[in-house]
């Protein structure tokens, strides 16, 4: 596959390829909010249509107990290797809406320091519609230029942002259909546009909700205050006790299964270009925060965490209301690293929280979704193909790094299909995924479309005798 063939095709189709993505971004496919059910389904239809247009066969909207998976394939020769592309067409809720500079589902292109060629501002632009759509366009490119070197199967899901609750069973039910050699995913980040990298691990996740109940009703905080346990005060204290003074998690047994990374690996991770001042500047914080004796890259890459995602209770309306609330709530997530298990950690957390609650309150702990951590070998044909492809298009060999986020289904691909995933991400951590003003660089979008066909080329070469 000639580089020219690729770049010529992209140049000739540049506008259409962008406008199609913009159309996809206009549909608010928020999987977490029932109000948007119809839009999520509409997005699945749109993805299906684009797969058909690009030249895929057997394209279908495959039902699950939740939102469907869009499946499509092109089998050119059963003896050739098969790449399975995974992505998601659902997006995170857009709130807080008032913090967006432009409406989240009306994409606009703006230039920024990190994206001098312009970036598309819209919910899902980076996570994951923009990155997923690069694969459909790269496939189209290979079909139209007669350069597809192997088989390809697409599975694009609609529930990633709510923990993929129905994808595991769908995979198990479709094992035959999902025979392949590697899973290719663009849903992670690069270090920078001039420092290509490939994630070689993702953290797992255990997500909990806690409810602390004090008295049977909201009370006058003067009449009763001081004599009855305030569930918000107590919840805050319980949460605070989860970390010690070194920001190490203080829950017994929490680290029991964590494998400490060897010193040489930590050195390698810390050698990757990273500018702490830029990091702080981007977030407008005067200092970073985290576990003592670990660097920022280690804190997000190889160490587990515990974070409150939301906390509520009592009076939060205008003005002051003197009340001693009956209940307090929090949503707490823990990011997990290799060898930790989300069910075990959920239990360790629940046991701890229940054990430290004073008798003046009752505590209810409910686990939400979870996912297991994964590591990706740099020795596989898939990793090598990804590395060679990026070396061609970026002019530099990509560095192996660790992504701090989670894609829970990746562990299931390994468990159920025996397949490794290649985390071929083209976004930037600073693209504001899940935040207001999410964006995706045009450079990143086109670079992805340019690089993906080379992955197919090298993967086919490396896996054929
Ligand atoms: N694409 C992200 C995961 C990601 C982003 C990994 C950047 C590495 C770098 C994915 O869509 C996501 O947001 N996952 C969720 C987990 C899910 C269970 C809701 C997450 O990490 O919070
Ligand atoms: Mn994603
Ligand atoms: Mn996401």
Short mmCIF file of C-alpha atoms and ligand atoms in Angstrom, two decimals:
data_model
loop_
_atom_site.label_atom_id
_atom_site.label_comp_id
_atom_site.label_asym_id
_atom_site.label_seq_id
_atom_site.Cartn_x
_atom_site.Cartn_y
_atom_site.Cartn_z
CA UNK A 1 0.00 0.00 0.00
CA UNK A 2 1.58 3.24 -1.19
CA UNK A 3 1.54 6.28 1.08
CA UNK A 4 0.53 8.35 -1.95
CA UNK A 5 -2.56 6.29 -2.56
CA UNK A 6 -3.64 7.07 0.98
CA UNK A 7 -2.82 10.75 1.03
CA UNK A 8 -4.32 11.34 -2.44
CA UNK A 9 -7.57 9.71 -1.39
CA UNK A 10 -7.74 11.78 1.78
CA UNK A 11 -7.00 15.00 -0.11
CA UNK A 12 -9.70 14.25 -2.69
CA UNK A 13 -12.31 13.40 -0.07
CA UNK A 14 -11.26 15.75 2.67
CA UNK A 15 -14.44 17.77 2.99
CA UNK A 16 -16.92 14.95 2.65
CA UNK A 17 -15.05 12.84 5.19
CA UNK A 18 -15.27 15.72 7.65
CA UNK A 19 -18.90 16.62 6.95
CA UNK A 20 -20.01 13.05 7.50
CA UNK A 21 -18.43 13.10 10.95
CA UNK A 22 -20.06 16.44 11.73
CA UNK A 23 -23.45 14.93 10.82
CA UNK A 24 -22.83 12.04 13.17
CA UNK A 25 -21.88 14.45 15.96
CA UNK A 26 -25.19 16.27 15.61
CA UNK A 27 -27.11 13.28 16.98
CA UNK A 28 -27.08 13.35 20.80
CA UNK A 29 -26.44 9.64 21.46
CA UNK A 30 -26.27 9.90 25.25
CA UNK A 31 -26.59 6.33 26.49
CA UNK A 32 -26.93 7.31 30.16
CA UNK A 33 -30.13 9.32 29.74
CA UNK A 34 -33.40 7.66 28.68
CA UNK A 35 -34.54 10.93 27.10
CA UNK A 36 -32.08 10.28 24.29
CA UNK A 37 -33.02 6.65 23.54
CA UNK A 38 -34.32 7.49 20.09
CA UNK A 39 -31.16 9.44 19.27
CA UNK A 40 -28.92 6.59 20.33
CA UNK A 41 -30.83 4.28 17.98
CA UNK A 42 -30.72 6.90 15.23
CA UNK A 43 -26.94 6.99 15.60
CA UNK A 44 -26.76 3.22 15.23
CA UNK A 45 -28.73 3.58 11.97
CA UNK A 46 -26.36 6.29 10.77
CA UNK A 47 -23.30 4.14 11.52
CA UNK A 48 -24.91 1.21 9.73
CA UNK A 49 -25.58 3.34 6.65
CA UNK A 50 -21.98 4.56 6.56
CA UNK A 51 -20.62 1.02 6.87
CA UNK A 52 -22.77 -0.09 3.96
CA UNK A 53 -21.65 2.89 1.86
CA UNK A 54 -18.02 2.17 2.69
CA UNK A 55 -18.41 -1.33 1.29
CA UNK A 56 -19.05 -3.61 4.26
CA UNK A 57 -21.14 -6.76 3.92
CA UNK A 58 -23.59 -8.35 6.36
CA UNK A 59 -24.13 -4.97 7.99
CA UNK A 60 -26.70 -5.26 10.74
CA UNK A 61 -27.98 -3.61 13.84
CA UNK A 62 -27.59 -6.45 16.26
CA UNK A 63 -29.87 -6.38 19.31
CA UNK A 64 -28.67 -6.67 22.89
CA UNK A 65 -30.71 -6.24 26.05
CA UNK A 66 -29.75 -2.58 25.81
CA UNK A 67 -28.59 -0.51 22.87
CA UNK A 68 -27.59 -2.50 19.80
CA UNK A 69 -24.19 -3.28 18.36
CA UNK A 70 -23.60 -2.22 14.77
CA UNK A 71 -21.85 -5.08 13.02
CA UNK A 72 -20.39 -5.26 9.53
CA UNK A 73 -17.62 -7.19 7.83
CA UNK A 74 -15.60 -7.64 4.69
CA UNK A 75 -14.16 -11.07 4.19
CA UNK A 76 -11.83 -11.01 1.21
CA UNK A 77 -10.23 -14.39 1.87
CA UNK A 78 -10.87 -16.71 4.83
CA UNK A 79 -7.18 -17.66 4.78
CA UNK A 80 -6.13 -14.05 5.38
CA UNK A 81 -5.95 -12.52 8.87
CA UNK A 82 -8.97 -10.74 10.32
CA UNK A 83 -8.90 -7.41 12.13
CA UNK A 84 -11.84 -6.74 14.46
CA UNK A 85 -12.49 -3.04 14.92
CA UNK A 86 -14.22 -2.02 18.15
CA UNK A 87 -15.55 1.44 18.91
CA UNK A 88 -18.55 3.11 20.49
CA UNK A 89 -21.19 5.40 19.04
CA UNK A 90 -22.65 6.49 22.37
CA UNK A 91 -21.40 9.58 24.18
CA UNK A 92 -21.31 11.01 27.68
CA UNK A 93 -23.99 13.43 28.87
CA UNK A 94 -23.05 16.99 27.90
CA UNK A 95 -23.73 18.72 31.19
CA UNK A 96 -22.93 21.16 32.65
CA UNK A 97 -24.30 22.77 29.51
CA UNK A 98 -23.64 26.34 30.61
CA UNK A 99 -19.90 25.70 30.51
CA UNK A 100 -19.86 24.94 26.78
CA UNK A 101 -18.76 27.79 24.52
CA UNK A 102 -20.91 26.36 21.72
CA UNK A 103 -23.79 23.87 21.87
CA UNK A 104 -22.47 20.30 22.37
CA UNK A 105 -24.39 18.84 19.44
CA UNK A 106 -23.78 21.66 16.97
CA UNK A 107 -20.17 20.98 15.97
CA UNK A 108 -17.96 23.95 15.19
CA UNK A 109 -14.31 24.08 14.17
CA UNK A 110 -11.97 26.32 16.11
CA UNK A 111 -8.22 26.74 16.20
CA UNK A 112 -6.33 26.30 19.46
CA UNK A 113 -2.69 26.33 20.51
CA UNK A 114 -2.56 22.54 20.55
CA UNK A 115 -4.68 22.30 17.40
CA UNK A 116 -3.43 25.05 15.06
CA UNK A 117 -5.17 23.35 12.09
CA UNK A 118 -8.47 23.46 13.94
CA UNK A 119 -10.43 21.11 16.17
CA UNK A 120 -14.03 19.94 16.06
CA UNK A 121 -15.92 21.02 19.18
CA UNK A 122 -18.76 18.65 20.02
CA UNK A 123 -19.65 15.97 22.56
CA UNK A 124 -18.24 12.69 21.26
CA UNK A 125 -15.87 14.35 18.79
CA UNK A 126 -12.89 12.58 20.37
CA UNK A 127 -14.66 10.01 22.58
CA UNK A 128 -15.44 8.13 20.48
CA UNK A 129 -17.36 9.13 17.35
CA UNK A 130 -14.40 10.92 15.76
CA UNK A 131 -11.97 8.12 16.53
CA UNK A 132 -14.44 5.39 15.60
CA UNK A 133 -15.36 7.08 12.32
CA UNK A 134 -11.68 7.21 11.25
CA UNK A 135 -11.91 3.43 10.99
CA UNK A 136 -14.94 3.51 8.73
CA UNK A 137 -13.23 6.08 6.50
CA UNK A 138 -9.95 4.15 6.46
CA UNK A 139 -11.93 1.06 5.45
CA UNK A 140 -13.70 3.02 2.72
CA UNK A 141 -10.32 4.23 1.52
CA UNK A 142 -8.97 0.70 1.28
CA UNK A 143 -12.14 -0.53 -0.46
CA UNK A 144 -12.23 2.30 -2.99
CA UNK A 145 -8.53 2.04 -3.79
CA UNK A 146 -8.57 -1.75 -3.85
CA UNK A 147 -5.97 -2.01 -1.14
CA UNK A 148 -7.71 -3.88 1.68
CA UNK A 149 -5.10 -6.55 2.46
CA UNK A 150 -7.05 -8.72 4.91
CA UNK A 151 -10.49 -9.34 6.41
CA UNK A 152 -12.17 -6.87 8.69
CA UNK A 153 -15.09 -7.03 11.11
CA UNK A 154 -16.62 -4.00 12.76
CA UNK A 155 -18.40 -4.04 16.08
CA UNK A 156 -19.48 -0.59 17.18
CA UNK A 157 -21.38 -0.54 20.45
CA UNK A 158 -23.79 1.92 22.02
CA UNK A 159 -23.28 1.41 25.73
CA UNK A 160 -19.59 1.95 26.43
CA UNK A 161 -20.18 5.10 28.45
CA UNK A 162 -22.51 3.24 30.80
CA UNK A 163 -20.13 0.34 31.39
CA UNK A 164 -21.03 -1.96 28.44
CA UNK A 165 -23.51 -3.94 30.58
CA UNK A 166 -24.84 -6.00 27.65
CA UNK A 167 -21.79 -6.39 25.47
CA UNK A 168 -20.28 -9.32 27.40
CA UNK A 169 -23.31 -11.54 26.73
CA UNK A 170 -23.41 -10.33 23.11
CA UNK A 171 -19.78 -11.37 22.61
CA UNK A 172 -20.41 -14.76 24.15
CA UNK A 173 -23.46 -15.26 21.93
CA UNK A 174 -21.50 -14.23 18.82
CA UNK A 175 -18.21 -16.03 19.35
CA UNK A 176 -18.39 -17.74 15.97
CA UNK A 177 -18.99 -14.48 14.16
CA UNK A 178 -16.18 -12.80 16.08
CA UNK A 179 -13.42 -15.16 14.98
CA UNK A 180 -10.44 -12.99 14.25
CA UNK A 181 -6.80 -12.28 14.99
CA UNK A 182 -6.69 -8.95 16.77
CA UNK A 183 -8.97 -6.25 18.16
CA UNK A 184 -8.20 -2.72 16.99
CA UNK A 185 -9.52 0.16 19.09
CA UNK A 186 -9.11 3.91 18.74
CA UNK A 187 -10.51 5.23 22.01
CA UNK A 188 -7.42 6.42 23.90
CA UNK A 189 -4.89 9.24 23.67
CA UNK A 190 -1.44 10.07 22.34
CA UNK A 191 1.19 11.91 24.38
CA UNK A 192 1.14 14.80 21.88
CA UNK A 193 0.66 15.34 18.17
CA UNK A 194 4.43 15.30 17.69
CA UNK A 195 5.01 12.50 20.24
CA UNK A 196 3.10 9.44 19.09
CA UNK A 197 2.45 6.75 21.66
CA UNK A 198 0.46 3.56 22.11
CA UNK A 199 -1.20 2.61 25.38
CA UNK A 200 0.01 -0.72 26.71
CA UNK A 201 -2.43 -0.85 29.57
CA UNK A 202 -5.70 0.50 30.88
CA UNK A 203 -6.96 0.68 34.41
CA UNK A 204 -9.93 -1.24 35.67
CA UNK A 205 -12.83 0.29 37.53
CA UNK A 206 -15.02 -0.35 40.54
CA UNK A 207 -17.84 2.16 40.85
CA UNK A 208 -19.86 2.39 44.06
CA UNK A 209 -22.75 4.38 45.40
CA UNK A 210 -23.11 4.94 49.13
CA UNK A 211 -26.11 6.09 51.10
CA UNK A 212 -25.77 7.17 54.71
CA UNK A 213 -28.97 7.51 56.72
CA UNK A 214 -29.16 9.27 60.06
CA UNK A 215 -32.47 10.24 61.65
CA UNK A 216 -35.72 9.15 60.01
CA UNK A 217 -36.46 12.68 58.77
CA UNK A 218 -34.79 16.03 58.15
CA UNK A 219 -34.50 17.84 61.48
CA UNK A 220 -34.21 21.39 62.76
CA UNK A 221 -30.45 21.81 63.06
CA UNK A 222 -30.83 23.94 66.15
CA UNK A 223 -33.32 21.85 68.02
CA UNK A 224 -31.46 18.58 67.31
CA UNK A 225 -28.03 19.75 66.10
CA UNK A 226 -25.15 18.45 68.19
CA UNK A 227 -27.14 15.53 69.55
CA UNK A 228 -27.89 13.47 66.43
CA UNK A 229 -25.44 12.08 63.86
CA UNK A 230 -25.40 14.28 60.76
CA UNK A 231 -25.08 11.86 57.82
CA UNK A 232 -23.27 14.43 55.66
CA UNK A 233 -20.69 15.18 58.36
CA UNK A 234 -20.23 11.48 58.91
CA UNK A 235 -20.04 10.61 55.21
CA UNK A 236 -17.33 13.26 54.72
CA UNK A 237 -15.33 11.81 57.58
CA UNK A 238 -15.73 8.28 56.20
CA UNK A 239 -14.57 9.42 52.77
CA UNK A 240 -11.65 11.33 54.26
CA UNK A 241 -10.54 8.17 56.08
CA UNK A 242 -10.08 6.38 52.74
CA UNK A 243 -6.72 8.13 52.21
CA UNK A 244 -3.83 8.59 54.61
CA UNK A 245 -1.55 11.61 54.87
CA UNK A 246 0.52 10.33 51.94
CA UNK A 247 -2.56 10.05 49.73
CA UNK A 248 -2.16 6.34 49.87
CA UNK A 249 -5.49 4.49 50.05
CA UNK A 250 -6.04 3.45 53.66
CA UNK A 251 -8.63 0.73 53.13
CA UNK A 252 -7.32 -2.59 54.51
CA UNK A 253 -6.42 -5.13 51.82
CA UNK A 254 -6.89 -2.57 49.03
CA UNK A 255 -3.32 -2.99 47.74
CA UNK A 256 -2.97 -6.70 48.52
CA UNK A 257 -3.08 -7.79 44.87
CA UNK A 258 -1.31 -4.80 43.34
CA UNK A 259 1.90 -5.84 41.63
CA UNK A 260 4.52 -3.15 42.12
CA UNK A 261 5.99 -2.34 38.75
CA UNK A 262 9.73 -3.09 38.50
CA UNK A 263 12.11 -0.16 38.80
CA UNK A 264 13.21 -0.33 35.17
CA UNK A 265 9.63 -0.11 33.98
CA UNK A 266 9.03 2.90 36.20
CA UNK A 267 12.13 4.55 34.75
CA UNK A 268 10.86 3.88 31.23
CA UNK A 269 7.46 5.32 32.06
CA UNK A 270 9.06 8.41 33.57
CA UNK A 271 11.35 8.87 30.61
CA UNK A 272 8.39 9.51 28.35
CA UNK A 273 8.13 13.21 27.55
CA UNK A 274 5.90 14.90 30.10
CA UNK A 275 5.89 18.50 31.18
CA UNK A 276 4.49 19.02 34.65
CA UNK A 277 4.30 22.79 34.19
CA UNK A 278 2.21 22.43 31.04
CA UNK A 279 0.04 19.89 32.82
CA UNK A 280 -0.60 22.30 35.69
CA UNK A 281 -1.11 25.23 33.36
CA UNK A 282 -3.65 23.34 31.26
CA UNK A 283 -5.69 22.58 34.39
CA UNK A 284 -5.01 25.92 36.09
CA UNK A 285 -3.79 24.31 39.29
CA UNK A 286 -0.79 25.48 41.29
CA UNK A 287 0.18 21.99 42.28
CA UNK A 288 -0.63 18.40 41.49
CA UNK A 289 -1.86 15.92 44.06
CA UNK A 290 -1.43 12.22 44.55
CA UNK A 291 0.23 9.27 46.14
CA UNK A 292 3.58 10.09 47.70
CA UNK A 293 6.69 8.75 45.96
CA UNK A 294 5.00 8.42 42.58
CA UNK A 295 5.17 10.75 39.60
CA UNK A 296 2.12 12.09 37.79
CA UNK A 297 2.57 9.55 34.98
CA UNK A 298 2.81 6.74 37.50
CA UNK A 299 -0.19 8.02 39.44
CA UNK A 300 -2.40 7.83 36.35
CA UNK A 301 -0.72 4.87 34.70
CA UNK A 302 0.21 2.21 37.20
CA UNK A 303 -1.37 3.15 40.53
CA UNK A 304 -4.93 2.61 41.73
CA UNK A 305 -7.12 5.49 42.90
CA UNK A 306 -10.23 6.29 44.88
CA UNK A 307 -12.23 9.38 43.89
CA UNK A 308 -15.56 10.87 44.82
CA UNK A 309 -17.45 11.58 41.61
CA UNK A 310 -20.44 13.23 43.22
CA UNK A 311 -21.75 13.94 46.70
CA UNK A 312 -25.12 15.30 47.73
CA UNK A 313 -27.68 15.61 50.47
CA UNK A 314 -29.31 18.25 52.63
CA UNK A 315 -30.24 21.70 51.45
CA UNK A 316 -28.51 22.99 48.32
CA UNK A 317 -31.07 25.56 47.18
CA UNK A 318 -30.81 29.31 47.35
CA UNK A 319 -30.12 31.07 50.62
CA UNK A 320 -29.71 29.28 53.93
CA UNK A 321 -31.97 26.62 55.40
CA UNK A 322 -31.06 25.32 58.81
CA UNK A 323 -31.48 21.60 58.51
CA UNK A 324 -29.89 18.46 59.82
CA UNK A 325 -30.47 16.12 56.90
CA UNK A 326 -31.70 12.59 57.13
CA UNK A 327 -29.54 11.27 54.29
CA UNK A 328 -26.25 11.78 52.49
CA UNK A 329 -25.06 10.17 49.25
CA UNK A 330 -21.87 9.82 47.27
CA UNK A 331 -20.70 8.13 44.10
CA UNK A 332 -17.19 6.79 44.49
CA UNK A 333 -14.98 5.23 41.83
CA UNK A 334 -11.79 3.30 42.18
CA UNK A 335 -9.40 2.84 39.27
CA UNK A 336 -7.67 -0.50 39.42
CA UNK A 337 -4.32 -1.74 38.19
CA UNK A 338 -3.20 -5.15 36.98
CA UNK A 339 -4.07 -8.09 39.18
CA UNK A 340 -6.72 -6.18 41.14
CA UNK A 341 -10.23 -7.46 40.53
CA UNK A 342 -13.28 -5.21 40.47
CA UNK A 343 -15.58 -7.60 42.38
CA UNK A 344 -12.97 -8.14 45.08
CA UNK A 345 -12.29 -4.43 45.42
CA UNK A 346 -16.01 -3.65 45.53
CA UNK A 347 -16.34 -6.06 48.43
CA UNK A 348 -13.26 -4.70 50.20
CA UNK A 349 -14.70 -1.19 49.88
CA UNK A 350 -18.20 -2.16 51.03
CA UNK A 351 -16.84 -4.08 54.04
CA UNK A 352 -14.66 -1.14 55.00
CA UNK A 353 -17.39 1.45 54.65
CA UNK A 354 -19.85 -0.59 56.65
CA UNK A 355 -17.27 -1.33 59.33
CA UNK A 356 -16.27 2.28 59.96
CA UNK A 357 -19.79 3.72 60.15
CA UNK A 358 -20.69 4.86 63.67
CA UNK A 359 -23.83 3.39 65.19
CA UNK A 360 -25.62 6.73 64.79
CA UNK A 361 -26.07 6.09 61.05
CA UNK A 362 -26.90 3.25 58.69
CA UNK A 363 -24.82 2.71 55.56
CA UNK A 364 -25.89 1.16 52.30
CA UNK A 365 -23.25 0.45 49.65
CA UNK A 366 -24.35 -0.45 46.12
CA UNK A 367 -21.85 -1.40 43.43
CA UNK A 368 -22.40 -0.01 39.93
CA UNK A 369 -20.48 -1.22 36.90
CA UNK A 370 -16.96 -2.46 37.03
CA UNK A 371 -14.22 -3.51 34.68
CA UNK A 372 -10.89 -5.25 34.85
CA UNK A 373 -7.48 -3.69 34.17
CA UNK A 374 -5.49 -4.88 31.18
CA UNK A 375 -1.95 -4.87 29.87
CA UNK A 376 -0.99 -5.12 26.21
CA UNK A 377 2.19 -6.86 25.12
CA UNK A 378 4.56 -4.89 22.92
CA UNK A 379 5.75 -8.15 21.36
CA UNK A 380 2.62 -9.07 19.44
CA UNK A 381 2.15 -8.68 15.69
CA UNK A 382 -0.66 -6.24 16.48
CA UNK A 383 1.51 -3.94 18.57
CA UNK A 384 4.36 -4.12 16.07
CA UNK A 385 2.02 -3.33 13.18
CA UNK A 386 0.61 -0.34 15.07
CA UNK A 387 4.10 0.85 15.88
CA UNK A 388 5.31 0.52 12.27
CA UNK A 389 2.21 2.29 10.95
CA UNK A 390 2.67 5.25 13.28
CA UNK A 391 6.39 5.38 12.57
CA UNK A 392 5.51 5.86 8.90
CA UNK A 393 2.96 8.61 9.37
CA UNK A 394 4.48 10.49 12.32
CA UNK A 395 8.08 9.97 11.33
CA UNK A 396 8.86 8.73 14.84
CA UNK A 397 8.52 5.44 16.62
CA UNK A 398 5.59 5.62 19.08
CA UNK A 399 6.38 5.25 22.78
CA UNK A 400 4.58 2.62 24.82
CA UNK A 401 2.59 4.35 27.60
CA UNK A 402 -0.20 3.60 30.04
CA UNK A 403 -3.68 5.05 29.76
CA UNK A 404 -5.40 5.99 32.99
CA UNK A 405 -8.95 5.45 31.70
CA UNK A 406 -10.90 2.24 31.38
CA UNK A 407 -12.46 0.29 28.53
CA UNK A 408 -13.95 -2.62 30.46
CA UNK A 409 -14.75 -4.73 27.42
CA UNK A 410 -11.06 -5.13 26.54
CA UNK A 411 -10.55 -7.65 29.37
CA UNK A 412 -13.57 -9.59 28.09
CA UNK A 413 -12.18 -9.69 24.54
CA UNK A 414 -9.19 -11.50 26.01
CA UNK A 415 -11.23 -13.76 28.28
CA UNK A 416 -14.01 -14.70 25.87
CA UNK A 417 -12.32 -14.50 22.47
CA UNK A 418 -8.69 -14.99 23.49
CA UNK A 419 -7.83 -11.86 21.53
CA UNK A 420 -5.45 -9.02 22.35
CA UNK A 421 -6.55 -5.46 21.81
CA UNK A 422 -4.37 -2.79 20.27
CA UNK A 423 -5.10 0.62 21.77
CA UNK A 424 -4.54 2.71 18.67
CA UNK A 425 -5.65 6.05 20.08
CA UNK A 426 -5.27 9.35 18.24
CA UNK A 427 -6.84 11.82 20.70
CA UNK A 428 -5.14 13.97 23.30
CA UNK A 429 -5.82 13.84 27.04
CA UNK A 430 -6.42 17.59 26.84
CA UNK A 431 -9.27 17.16 24.32
CA UNK A 432 -11.73 17.52 27.20
CA UNK A 433 -13.38 14.13 26.86
CA UNK A 434 -16.32 13.85 29.28
CA UNK A 435 -15.92 17.60 29.97
CA UNK A 436 -17.49 20.73 28.50
CA UNK A 437 -15.94 21.77 25.17
CA UNK A 438 -14.80 18.32 24.14
CA UNK A 439 -12.91 18.58 20.87
CA UNK A 440 -10.92 16.54 18.40
CA UNK A 441 -8.14 17.88 16.21
CA UNK A 442 -8.57 17.81 12.45
CA UNK A 443 -4.91 16.83 12.31
CA UNK A 444 -5.68 13.89 14.59
CA UNK A 445 -8.72 12.85 12.58
CA UNK A 446 -6.97 12.82 9.23
CA UNK A 447 -3.77 11.36 10.70
CA UNK A 448 -5.81 8.47 12.04
CA UNK A 449 -7.40 7.81 8.67
CA UNK A 450 -3.94 7.91 7.13
CA UNK A 451 -2.34 5.59 9.69
CA UNK A 452 -5.01 2.89 9.99
CA UNK A 453 -4.56 1.41 6.47
CA UNK A 454 -0.86 0.99 7.26
CA UNK A 455 -1.78 -1.00 10.35
CA UNK A 456 -3.70 -3.38 8.09
CA UNK A 457 -0.75 -3.58 5.73
CA UNK A 458 1.82 -4.37 8.41
CA UNK A 459 -0.47 -6.65 10.38
CA UNK A 460 -1.12 -8.71 7.26
CA UNK A 461 2.59 -8.86 6.45
CA UNK A 462 3.57 -9.83 9.98
CA UNK A 463 0.95 -12.54 10.34
CA UNK A 464 1.31 -14.12 6.90
CA UNK A 465 4.06 -16.60 6.26
N1 LIG B 1 -12.43 6.29 25.81
C1 LIG B 1 -12.63 6.25 27.22
C2 LIG B 1 -11.50 5.59 27.97
C3 LIG B 1 -10.13 6.22 27.84
C4 LIG B 1 -9.95 7.56 27.54
C5 LIG B 1 -9.03 5.44 28.07
C6 LIG B 1 -8.68 8.10 27.44
C7 LIG B 1 -7.76 5.98 27.98
C8 LIG B 1 -7.58 7.32 27.66
C9 LIG B 1 -13.95 5.54 27.51
O1 LIG B 1 -14.98 5.98 26.66
C10 LIG B 1 -14.38 5.84 28.91
O2 LIG B 1 -14.69 6.98 29.16
N2 LIG B 1 -14.44 4.84 29.78
C11 LIG B 1 -14.97 5.02 31.09
C12 LIG B 1 -15.34 3.70 31.69
C13 LIG B 1 -16.77 3.33 31.56
C14 LIG B 1 -17.06 2.10 32.37
C15 LIG B 1 -17.77 4.41 31.80
C16 LIG B 1 -13.95 5.62 32.02
O3 LIG B 1 -12.74 5.40 31.83
O4 LIG B 1 -14.38 6.33 32.92
MN1 LIG B 2 -14.42 6.07 24.73
MN1 LIG B 3 -15.70 7.93 27.52
#
